[in-house]
Short mmCIF file of C-alpha atoms in Angstrom, two decimals:
data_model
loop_
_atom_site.label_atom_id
_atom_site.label_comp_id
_atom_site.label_asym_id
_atom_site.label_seq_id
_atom_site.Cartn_x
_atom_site.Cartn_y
_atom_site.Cartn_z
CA UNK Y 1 126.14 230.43 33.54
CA UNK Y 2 124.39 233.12 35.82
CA UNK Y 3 121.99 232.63 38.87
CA UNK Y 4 121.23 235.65 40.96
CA UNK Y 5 117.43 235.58 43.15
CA UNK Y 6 116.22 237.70 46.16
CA UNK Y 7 113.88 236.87 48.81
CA UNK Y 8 112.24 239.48 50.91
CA UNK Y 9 108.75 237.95 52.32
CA UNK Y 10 109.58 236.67 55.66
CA UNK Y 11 107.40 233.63 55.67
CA UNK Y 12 108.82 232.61 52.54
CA UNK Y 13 112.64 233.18 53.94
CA UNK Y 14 111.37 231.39 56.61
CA UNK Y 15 110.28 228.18 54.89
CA UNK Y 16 113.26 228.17 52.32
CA UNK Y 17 115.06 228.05 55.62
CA UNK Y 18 113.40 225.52 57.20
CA UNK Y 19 113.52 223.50 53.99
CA UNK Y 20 117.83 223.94 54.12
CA UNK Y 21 117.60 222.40 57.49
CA UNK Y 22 115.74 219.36 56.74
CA UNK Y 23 117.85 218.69 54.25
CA UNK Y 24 121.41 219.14 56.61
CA UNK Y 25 120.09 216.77 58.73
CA UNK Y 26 119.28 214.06 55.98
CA UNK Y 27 122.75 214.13 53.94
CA UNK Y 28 126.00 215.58 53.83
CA UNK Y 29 125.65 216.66 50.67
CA UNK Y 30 123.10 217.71 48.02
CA UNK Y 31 122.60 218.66 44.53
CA UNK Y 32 121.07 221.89 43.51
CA UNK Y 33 119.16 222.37 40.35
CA UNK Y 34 118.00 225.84 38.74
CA UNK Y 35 116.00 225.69 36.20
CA UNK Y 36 113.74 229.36 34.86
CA UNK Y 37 110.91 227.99 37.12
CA UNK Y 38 111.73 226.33 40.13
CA UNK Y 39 114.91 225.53 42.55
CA UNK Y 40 115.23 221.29 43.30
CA UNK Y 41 117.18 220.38 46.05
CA UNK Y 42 118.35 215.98 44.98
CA UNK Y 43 119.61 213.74 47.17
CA UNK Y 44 120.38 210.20 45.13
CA UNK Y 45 121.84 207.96 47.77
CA UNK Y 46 121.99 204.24 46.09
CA UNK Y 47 118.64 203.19 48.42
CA UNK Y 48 120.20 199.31 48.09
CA UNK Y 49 122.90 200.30 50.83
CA UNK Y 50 120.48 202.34 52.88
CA UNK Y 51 121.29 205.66 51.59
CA UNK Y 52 118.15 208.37 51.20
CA UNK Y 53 116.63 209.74 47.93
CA UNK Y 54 115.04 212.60 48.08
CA UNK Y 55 113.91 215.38 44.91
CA UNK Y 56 112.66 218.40 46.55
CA UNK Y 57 110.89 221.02 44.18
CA UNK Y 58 110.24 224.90 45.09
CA UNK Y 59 108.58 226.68 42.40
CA UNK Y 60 110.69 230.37 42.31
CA UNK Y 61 107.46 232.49 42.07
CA UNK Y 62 106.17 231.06 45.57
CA UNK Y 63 109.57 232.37 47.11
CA UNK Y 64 111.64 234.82 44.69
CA UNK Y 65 110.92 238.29 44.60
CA UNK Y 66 114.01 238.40 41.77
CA UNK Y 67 115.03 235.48 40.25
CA UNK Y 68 117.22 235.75 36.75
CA UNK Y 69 119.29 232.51 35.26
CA UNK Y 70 121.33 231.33 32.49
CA UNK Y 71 121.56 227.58 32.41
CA UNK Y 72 124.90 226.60 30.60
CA UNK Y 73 123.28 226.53 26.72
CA UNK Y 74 120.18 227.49 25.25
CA UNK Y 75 119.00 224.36 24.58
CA UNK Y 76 119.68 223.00 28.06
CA UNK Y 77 118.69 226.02 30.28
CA UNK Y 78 119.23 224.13 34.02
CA UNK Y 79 122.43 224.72 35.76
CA UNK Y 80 123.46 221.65 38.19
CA UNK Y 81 125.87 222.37 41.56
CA UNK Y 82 126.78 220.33 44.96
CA UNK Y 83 127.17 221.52 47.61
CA UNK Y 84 127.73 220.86 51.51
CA UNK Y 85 124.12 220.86 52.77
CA UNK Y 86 125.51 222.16 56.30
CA UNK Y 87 127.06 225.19 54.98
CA UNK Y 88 124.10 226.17 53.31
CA UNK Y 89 122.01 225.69 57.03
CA UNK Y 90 124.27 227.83 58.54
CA UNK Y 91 124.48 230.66 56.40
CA UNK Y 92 120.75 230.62 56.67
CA UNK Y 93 120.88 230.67 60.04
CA UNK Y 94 122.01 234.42 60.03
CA UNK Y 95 118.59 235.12 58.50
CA UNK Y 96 116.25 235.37 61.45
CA UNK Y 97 114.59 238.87 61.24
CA UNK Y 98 116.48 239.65 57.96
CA UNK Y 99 115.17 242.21 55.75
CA UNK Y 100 116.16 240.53 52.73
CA UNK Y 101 118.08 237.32 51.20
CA UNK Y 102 120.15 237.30 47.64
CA UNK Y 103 121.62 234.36 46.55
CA UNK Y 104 123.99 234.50 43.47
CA UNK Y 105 126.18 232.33 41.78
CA UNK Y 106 130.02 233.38 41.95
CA UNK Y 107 133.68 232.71 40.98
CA UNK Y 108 136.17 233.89 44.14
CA UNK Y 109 139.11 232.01 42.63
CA UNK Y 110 136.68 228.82 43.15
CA UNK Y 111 132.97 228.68 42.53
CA UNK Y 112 130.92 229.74 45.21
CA UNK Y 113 127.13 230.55 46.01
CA UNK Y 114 127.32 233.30 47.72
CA UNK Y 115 124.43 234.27 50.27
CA UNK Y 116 124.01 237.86 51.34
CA UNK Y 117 121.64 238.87 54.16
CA UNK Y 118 120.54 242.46 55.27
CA UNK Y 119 119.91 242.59 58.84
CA UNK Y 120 118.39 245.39 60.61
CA UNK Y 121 120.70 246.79 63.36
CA UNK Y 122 119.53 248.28 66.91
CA UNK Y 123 120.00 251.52 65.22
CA UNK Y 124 117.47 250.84 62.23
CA UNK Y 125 120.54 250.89 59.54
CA UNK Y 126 121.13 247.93 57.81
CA UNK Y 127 124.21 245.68 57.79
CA UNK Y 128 125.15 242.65 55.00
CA UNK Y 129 126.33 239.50 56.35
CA UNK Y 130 128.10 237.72 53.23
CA UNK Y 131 128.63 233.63 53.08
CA UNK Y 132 130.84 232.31 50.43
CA UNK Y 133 129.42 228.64 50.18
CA UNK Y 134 131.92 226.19 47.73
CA UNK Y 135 130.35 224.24 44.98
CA UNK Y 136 131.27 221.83 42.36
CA UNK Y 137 129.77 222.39 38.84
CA UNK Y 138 127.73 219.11 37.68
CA UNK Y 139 128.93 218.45 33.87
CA UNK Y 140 126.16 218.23 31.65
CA UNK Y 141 127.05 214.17 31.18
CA UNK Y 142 125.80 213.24 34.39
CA UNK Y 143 123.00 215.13 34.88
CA UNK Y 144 120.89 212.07 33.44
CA UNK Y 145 121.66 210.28 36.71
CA UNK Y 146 119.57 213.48 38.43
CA UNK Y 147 116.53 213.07 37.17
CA UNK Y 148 113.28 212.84 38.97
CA UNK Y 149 112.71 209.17 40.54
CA UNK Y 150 109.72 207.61 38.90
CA UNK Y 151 107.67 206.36 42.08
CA UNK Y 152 106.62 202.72 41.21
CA UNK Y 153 103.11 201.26 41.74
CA UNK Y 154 102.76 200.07 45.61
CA UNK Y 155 100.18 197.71 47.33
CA UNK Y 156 98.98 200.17 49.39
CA UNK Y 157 99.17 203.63 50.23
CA UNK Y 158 98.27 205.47 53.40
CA UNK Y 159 98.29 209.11 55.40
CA UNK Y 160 100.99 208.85 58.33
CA UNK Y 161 99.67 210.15 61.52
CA UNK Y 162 101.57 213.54 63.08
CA UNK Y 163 105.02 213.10 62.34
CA UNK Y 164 106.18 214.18 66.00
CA UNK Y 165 103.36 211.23 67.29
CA UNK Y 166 105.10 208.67 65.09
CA UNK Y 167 109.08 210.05 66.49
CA UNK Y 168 108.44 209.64 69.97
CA UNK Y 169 107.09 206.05 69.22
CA UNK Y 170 109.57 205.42 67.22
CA UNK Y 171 111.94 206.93 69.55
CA UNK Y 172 111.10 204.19 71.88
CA UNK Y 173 111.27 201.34 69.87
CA UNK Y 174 114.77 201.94 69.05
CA UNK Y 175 116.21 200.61 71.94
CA UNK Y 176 115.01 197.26 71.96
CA UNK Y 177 115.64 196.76 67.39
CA UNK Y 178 117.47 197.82 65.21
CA UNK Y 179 114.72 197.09 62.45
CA UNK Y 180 111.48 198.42 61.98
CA UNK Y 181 108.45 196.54 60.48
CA UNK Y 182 105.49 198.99 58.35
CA UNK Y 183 102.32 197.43 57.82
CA UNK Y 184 99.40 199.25 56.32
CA UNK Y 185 96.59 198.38 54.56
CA UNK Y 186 93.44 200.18 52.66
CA UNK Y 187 91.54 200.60 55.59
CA UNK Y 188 93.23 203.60 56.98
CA UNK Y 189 94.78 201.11 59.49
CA UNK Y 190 98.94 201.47 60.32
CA UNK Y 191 101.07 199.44 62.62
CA UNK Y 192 104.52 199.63 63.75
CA UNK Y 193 106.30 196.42 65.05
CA UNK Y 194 109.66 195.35 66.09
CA UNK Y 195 109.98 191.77 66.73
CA UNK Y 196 113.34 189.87 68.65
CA UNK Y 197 113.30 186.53 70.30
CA UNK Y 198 112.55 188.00 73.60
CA UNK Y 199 109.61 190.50 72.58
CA UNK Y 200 107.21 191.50 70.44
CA UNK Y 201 106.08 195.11 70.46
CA UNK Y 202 102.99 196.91 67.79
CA UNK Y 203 101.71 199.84 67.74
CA UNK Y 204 98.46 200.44 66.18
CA UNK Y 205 96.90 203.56 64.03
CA UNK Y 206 93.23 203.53 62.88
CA UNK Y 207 91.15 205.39 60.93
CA UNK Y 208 94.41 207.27 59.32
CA UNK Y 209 92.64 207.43 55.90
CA UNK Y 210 93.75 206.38 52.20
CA UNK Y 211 94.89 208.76 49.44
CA UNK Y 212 92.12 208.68 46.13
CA UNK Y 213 95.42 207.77 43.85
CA UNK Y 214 95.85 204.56 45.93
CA UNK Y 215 92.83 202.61 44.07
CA UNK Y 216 94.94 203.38 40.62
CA UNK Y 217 98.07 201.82 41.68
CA UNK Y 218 96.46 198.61 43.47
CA UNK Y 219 94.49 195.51 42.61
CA UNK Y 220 91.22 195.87 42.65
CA UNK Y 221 90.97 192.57 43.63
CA UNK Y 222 93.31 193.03 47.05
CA UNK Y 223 91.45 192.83 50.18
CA UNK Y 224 90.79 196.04 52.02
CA UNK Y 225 91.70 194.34 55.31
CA UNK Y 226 95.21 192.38 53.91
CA UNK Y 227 98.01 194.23 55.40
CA UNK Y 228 101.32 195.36 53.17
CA UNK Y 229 104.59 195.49 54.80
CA UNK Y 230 108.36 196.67 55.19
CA UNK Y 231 111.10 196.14 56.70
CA UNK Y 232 113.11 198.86 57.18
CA UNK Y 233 116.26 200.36 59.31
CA UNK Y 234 114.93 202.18 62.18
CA UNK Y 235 117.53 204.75 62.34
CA UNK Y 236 117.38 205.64 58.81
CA UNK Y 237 112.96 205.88 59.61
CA UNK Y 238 114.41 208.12 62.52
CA UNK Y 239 117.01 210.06 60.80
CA UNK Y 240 114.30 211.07 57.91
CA UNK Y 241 111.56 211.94 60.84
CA UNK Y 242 113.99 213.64 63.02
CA UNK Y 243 114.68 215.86 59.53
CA UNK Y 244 111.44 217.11 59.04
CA UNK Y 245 111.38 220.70 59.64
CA UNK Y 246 108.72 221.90 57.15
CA UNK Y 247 105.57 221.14 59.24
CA UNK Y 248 103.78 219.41 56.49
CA UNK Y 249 99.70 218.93 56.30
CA UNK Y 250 99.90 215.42 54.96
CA UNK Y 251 102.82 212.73 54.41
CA UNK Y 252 101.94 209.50 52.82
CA UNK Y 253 103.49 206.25 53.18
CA UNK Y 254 103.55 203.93 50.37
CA UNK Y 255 105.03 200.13 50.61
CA UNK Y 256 106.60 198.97 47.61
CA UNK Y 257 107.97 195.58 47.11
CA UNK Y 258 111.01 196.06 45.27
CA UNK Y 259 113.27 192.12 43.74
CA UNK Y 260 116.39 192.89 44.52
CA UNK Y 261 119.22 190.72 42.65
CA UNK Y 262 120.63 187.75 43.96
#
């Protein structure tokens, strides 16, 4: 096996960093998988006990200036290693104004990634700040457990409003629950409630607008107005928000009604 790649556009050091960061802050651990094409960062937490699943894809042209890998056969061309998602934020962290980034898969009497960063001295020379990050090789027997989730059908699906917006509400609601209710329906309409025997608190959205894909995946018959809902774990809601570092455009929240067994 052999993984060696190079990043020297600043925006996109930038992002792969702020992508390792979300990721510390959502597990304590992570998988890696490099494939010819892209980098997936897996998080496969059993979601019964609460845990967080997460597949992350980053296609290696849209970051990778070099980028060269031999998966462990020819036939199955993917290498599979976990990691400590913290160690991998903080050797990023070494990386602000860095000329350059190489990552490379090693073997220093354990296997390591190993991060190297140029940095540009007060002087204009260039120094290398090295980070010897330990891994465990995934066998090849249980990579079928690391596959990409299939998303199931939901009722409804709907754009969340800004991210930060939806914290600081959240935030809030915290200290009176510990569990969150998500109701949303196809009207672009989104409330958050917490309800005790002392008080009962919503907060409304409107207008938030409905992905086209969410007409495939629902009745046809289901009224536009009928709300869908979840309970869920406010800290874990919290923990996930409080992760995102990646600024995104859009994030979509889909309800899904899952039998559990009894």
């Amino acid at each position: 096996m052999k993984f060696r790649a190079k990043i020297v556009d600043a925006a996109c050091l930038n992002q792969f960093t702020r992508v390792s960061n979300m990721i510390a802050k959502l597990a304590k651990t992570c998988t890696l998988r490099i494939s010819p094409n892209k980098l997936n960062f897996i998080l496969s937490d059993k979601l019964a006990s609460g845990g967080v699943s997460m597949w992350c894809e980053l296609e290696q042209e849209n970051f990778f200036s070099e980028f060269q890998m031999e998966g462990v056969s020819a036939e199955n061309n993917e290498i599979y290693l976990e990691l400590t998602s913290e160690n991998l934020s903080r050797a990023l962290k070494t990386t602000q104004n860095a000329r350059s980034l190489k990552i490379k898969l090693t073997n220093k009497h354990f296997p390591c990634l190993t991060i190297s960063v140029e940095l540009l001295s007060v002087s204009s020379s260039s120094r290398i700040v090295t980070h010897d990050i330990p891994i465990t090789i995934i066998p090849r027997r249980l990579w079928k457990d690391l596959r990409e989730p299939s998303v199931p059908d939901s009722d409804v699906s709907i754009y969340l409003p800004v991210l930060k917006t939806m914290r600081s509400v959240v935030e809030k609601m915290k200290n009176i629950s510990n569990h969150l209710i998500i109701e949303a329906n196809l009207n672009g309409d989104l409330n958050l409630k917490i309800e005790t025997e002392l008080v009962c608190i919503t907060t409304h959205f409107k207008d938030l607008g409905n992905p086209p894909l969410a007409s495939e995946n629902t009745s046809q018959n289901r009224n536009p107005e009928e709300m869908a809902e979840v309970h869920i774990d406010i800290k874990k809601l919290l923990q996930f928000l409080a992760g995102q570092q990646v600024n995104p455009t859009k994030a979509i929240c889909s309800p899904v009604h899952i039998a559990l067994p009894s």
